[in-house]
Amino acid sequence: SDSVLCLREMIGKSPGDSDYGITATGIRVRPGVVAADWNVLPPGTRIWIEGYGEAVVEDKGGMIKGCKIDIFMDKHKMALDFGRKIVRIKILN
């Protein structure tokens, strides 16, 4: 089924933090990893994001509540270019 979610730039930990780059599920962030409210999209949920492609919920963020997700992108400019927007997603599993 399709859902409409707000998409926003990922806000992570500081590079000096011991757990910098590690998600709540214990994996290192990489393209295709998203943060979501686990009450809406539980960890391990595979989704397709309009304008981005496939991704897996592997993290949760303090500011990610309800129908919002954060996607990881390699470059800050890529995140800024993609921007904050409303997109259609499809749950794949």
Short mmCIF file of the C-alpha atoms (twelve columns), coordinates in Angstrom:
data_MODEL
# 
_entry.id   MODEL 
# 
loop_
_atom_site.group_PDB 
_atom_site.id 
_atom_site.type_symbol 
_atom_site.label_atom_id 
_atom_site.label_alt_id 
_atom_site.label_comp_id 
_atom_site.label_asym_id 
_atom_site.label_seq_id 
_atom_site.Cartn_x 
_atom_site.Cartn_y 
_atom_site.Cartn_z 
_atom_site.pdbx_PDB_model_num 
ATOM 1  C CA . SER A 1  0.000  0.000  0.000  1 
ATOM 2  C CA . ASP A 2  1.090  3.573  -0.593 1 
ATOM 3  C CA . SER A 3  1.598  6.096  2.156  1 
ATOM 4  C CA . VAL A 4  2.512  9.741  2.024  1 
ATOM 5  C CA . LEU A 5  5.351  10.649 4.356  1 
ATOM 6  C CA . CYS A 6  7.310  13.799 4.961  1 
ATOM 7  C CA . LEU A 7  10.956 13.370 4.034  1 
ATOM 8  C CA . ARG A 8  13.628 15.440 5.709  1 
ATOM 9  C CA . GLU A 9  17.376 15.721 5.804  1 
ATOM 10 C CA . MET A 10 19.069 13.323 8.209  1 
ATOM 11 C CA . ILE A 11 20.357 14.923 11.402 1 
ATOM 12 C CA . GLY A 12 22.907 12.647 13.066 1 
ATOM 13 C CA . LYS A 13 25.414 12.562 15.862 1 
ATOM 14 C CA . SER A 14 28.652 14.533 15.915 1 
ATOM 15 C CA . PRO A 15 31.725 12.971 14.242 1 
ATOM 16 C CA . GLY A 16 33.487 12.808 17.644 1 
ATOM 17 C CA . ASP A 17 30.768 10.667 19.255 1 
ATOM 18 C CA . SER A 18 31.699 7.002  19.814 1 
ATOM 19 C CA . ASP A 19 28.496 5.834  18.121 1 
ATOM 20 C CA . TYR A 20 28.702 8.288  15.207 1 
ATOM 21 C CA . GLY A 21 27.386 6.635  12.047 1 
ATOM 22 C CA . ILE A 22 25.824 3.690  13.893 1 
ATOM 23 C CA . THR A 23 22.040 3.218  13.720 1 
ATOM 24 C CA . ALA A 24 19.684 2.124  16.493 1 
ATOM 25 C CA . THR A 25 19.787 -1.394 15.005 1 
ATOM 26 C CA . GLY A 26 23.602 -1.395 15.323 1 
ATOM 27 C CA . ILE A 27 24.569 -1.109 11.656 1 
ATOM 28 C CA . ARG A 28 26.671 1.605  10.040 1 
ATOM 29 C CA . VAL A 29 24.674 4.154  8.031  1 
ATOM 30 C CA . ARG A 30 24.908 3.843  4.265  1 
ATOM 31 C CA . PRO A 31 22.783 4.750  1.258  1 
ATOM 32 C CA . GLY A 32 19.447 2.981  1.474  1 
ATOM 33 C CA . VAL A 33 19.112 3.365  5.253  1 
ATOM 34 C CA . VAL A 34 16.219 5.359  6.658  1 
ATOM 35 C CA . ALA A 35 15.116 6.424  10.117 1 
ATOM 36 C CA . ALA A 36 11.429 6.161  10.963 1 
ATOM 37 C CA . ASP A 37 9.039  6.068  13.893 1 
ATOM 38 C CA . TRP A 38 9.097  2.342  14.707 1 
ATOM 39 C CA . ASN A 39 5.428  2.513  15.719 1 
ATOM 40 C CA . VAL A 40 4.664  3.378  12.080 1 
ATOM 41 C CA . LEU A 41 7.433  1.535  10.196 1 
ATOM 42 C CA . PRO A 42 9.210  -1.101 12.310 1 
ATOM 43 C CA . PRO A 43 12.933 -1.838 11.903 1 
ATOM 44 C CA . GLY A 44 13.671 -4.012 8.898  1 
ATOM 45 C CA . THR A 45 10.748 -2.667 6.874  1 
ATOM 46 C CA . ARG A 46 11.718 -2.424 3.199  1 
ATOM 47 C CA . ILE A 47 10.220 0.563  1.376  1 
ATOM 48 C CA . TRP A 48 10.368 2.236  -2.010 1 
ATOM 49 C CA . ILE A 49 10.603 6.041  -1.881 1 
ATOM 50 C CA . GLU A 50 9.452  8.182  -4.808 1 
ATOM 51 C CA . GLY A 51 12.457 9.997  -6.280 1 
ATOM 52 C CA . TYR A 52 14.948 7.943  -4.241 1 
ATOM 53 C CA . GLY A 53 14.390 4.207  -4.655 1 
ATOM 54 C CA . GLU A 54 14.522 1.288  -2.245 1 
ATOM 55 C CA . ALA A 55 15.488 1.664  1.391  1 
ATOM 56 C CA . VAL A 56 15.290 -0.197 4.714  1 
ATOM 57 C CA . VAL A 57 14.227 1.179  8.097  1 
ATOM 58 C CA . GLU A 58 17.323 0.702  10.276 1 
ATOM 59 C CA . ASP A 59 17.200 3.727  12.563 1 
ATOM 60 C CA . LYS A 60 14.913 5.918  14.621 1 
ATOM 61 C CA . GLY A 61 15.484 9.523  15.473 1 
ATOM 62 C CA . GLY A 62 14.403 11.706 18.332 1 
ATOM 63 C CA . MET A 63 12.631 14.063 15.928 1 
ATOM 64 C CA . ILE A 64 11.123 11.321 13.763 1 
ATOM 65 C CA . LYS A 65 7.554  10.953 15.018 1 
ATOM 66 C CA . GLY A 66 4.526  9.731  13.107 1 
ATOM 67 C CA . CYS A 67 4.565  9.846  9.326  1 
ATOM 68 C CA . LYS A 68 8.083  11.171 8.789  1 
ATOM 69 C CA . ILE A 69 11.293 9.519  7.664  1 
ATOM 70 C CA . ASP A 70 14.925 10.536 7.351  1 
ATOM 71 C CA . ILE A 71 17.033 9.078  4.581  1 
ATOM 72 C CA . PHE A 72 20.792 8.775  4.644  1 
ATOM 73 C CA . MET A 73 22.706 10.366 1.778  1 
ATOM 74 C CA . ASP A 74 26.486 10.269 1.286  1 
ATOM 75 C CA . LYS A 75 26.863 13.975 0.653  1 
ATOM 76 C CA . HIS A 76 25.280 16.925 2.449  1 
ATOM 77 C CA . LYS A 77 24.676 18.605 -0.932 1 
ATOM 78 C CA . MET A 78 22.715 15.544 -2.110 1 
ATOM 79 C CA . ALA A 79 20.452 15.864 0.927  1 
ATOM 80 C CA . LEU A 80 19.998 19.593 0.341  1 
ATOM 81 C CA . ASP A 81 19.266 19.024 -3.364 1 
ATOM 82 C CA . PHE A 82 16.687 16.336 -2.510 1 
ATOM 83 C CA . GLY A 83 15.240 18.604 0.152  1 
ATOM 84 C CA . ARG A 84 12.380 18.244 2.541  1 
ATOM 85 C CA . LYS A 85 9.237  17.178 0.736  1 
ATOM 86 C CA . ILE A 86 6.161  15.055 0.753  1 
ATOM 87 C CA . VAL A 87 6.689  11.869 -1.254 1 
ATOM 88 C CA . ARG A 88 4.849  8.651  -1.940 1 
ATOM 89 C CA . ILE A 89 6.294  5.458  -0.495 1 
ATOM 90 C CA . LYS A 90 5.410  1.833  -1.032 1 
ATOM 91 C CA . ILE A 91 5.932  -0.771 1.664  1 
ATOM 92 C CA . LEU A 92 7.693  -3.747 0.058  1 
ATOM 93 C CA . ASN A 93 7.451  -6.299 2.892  1 
# 
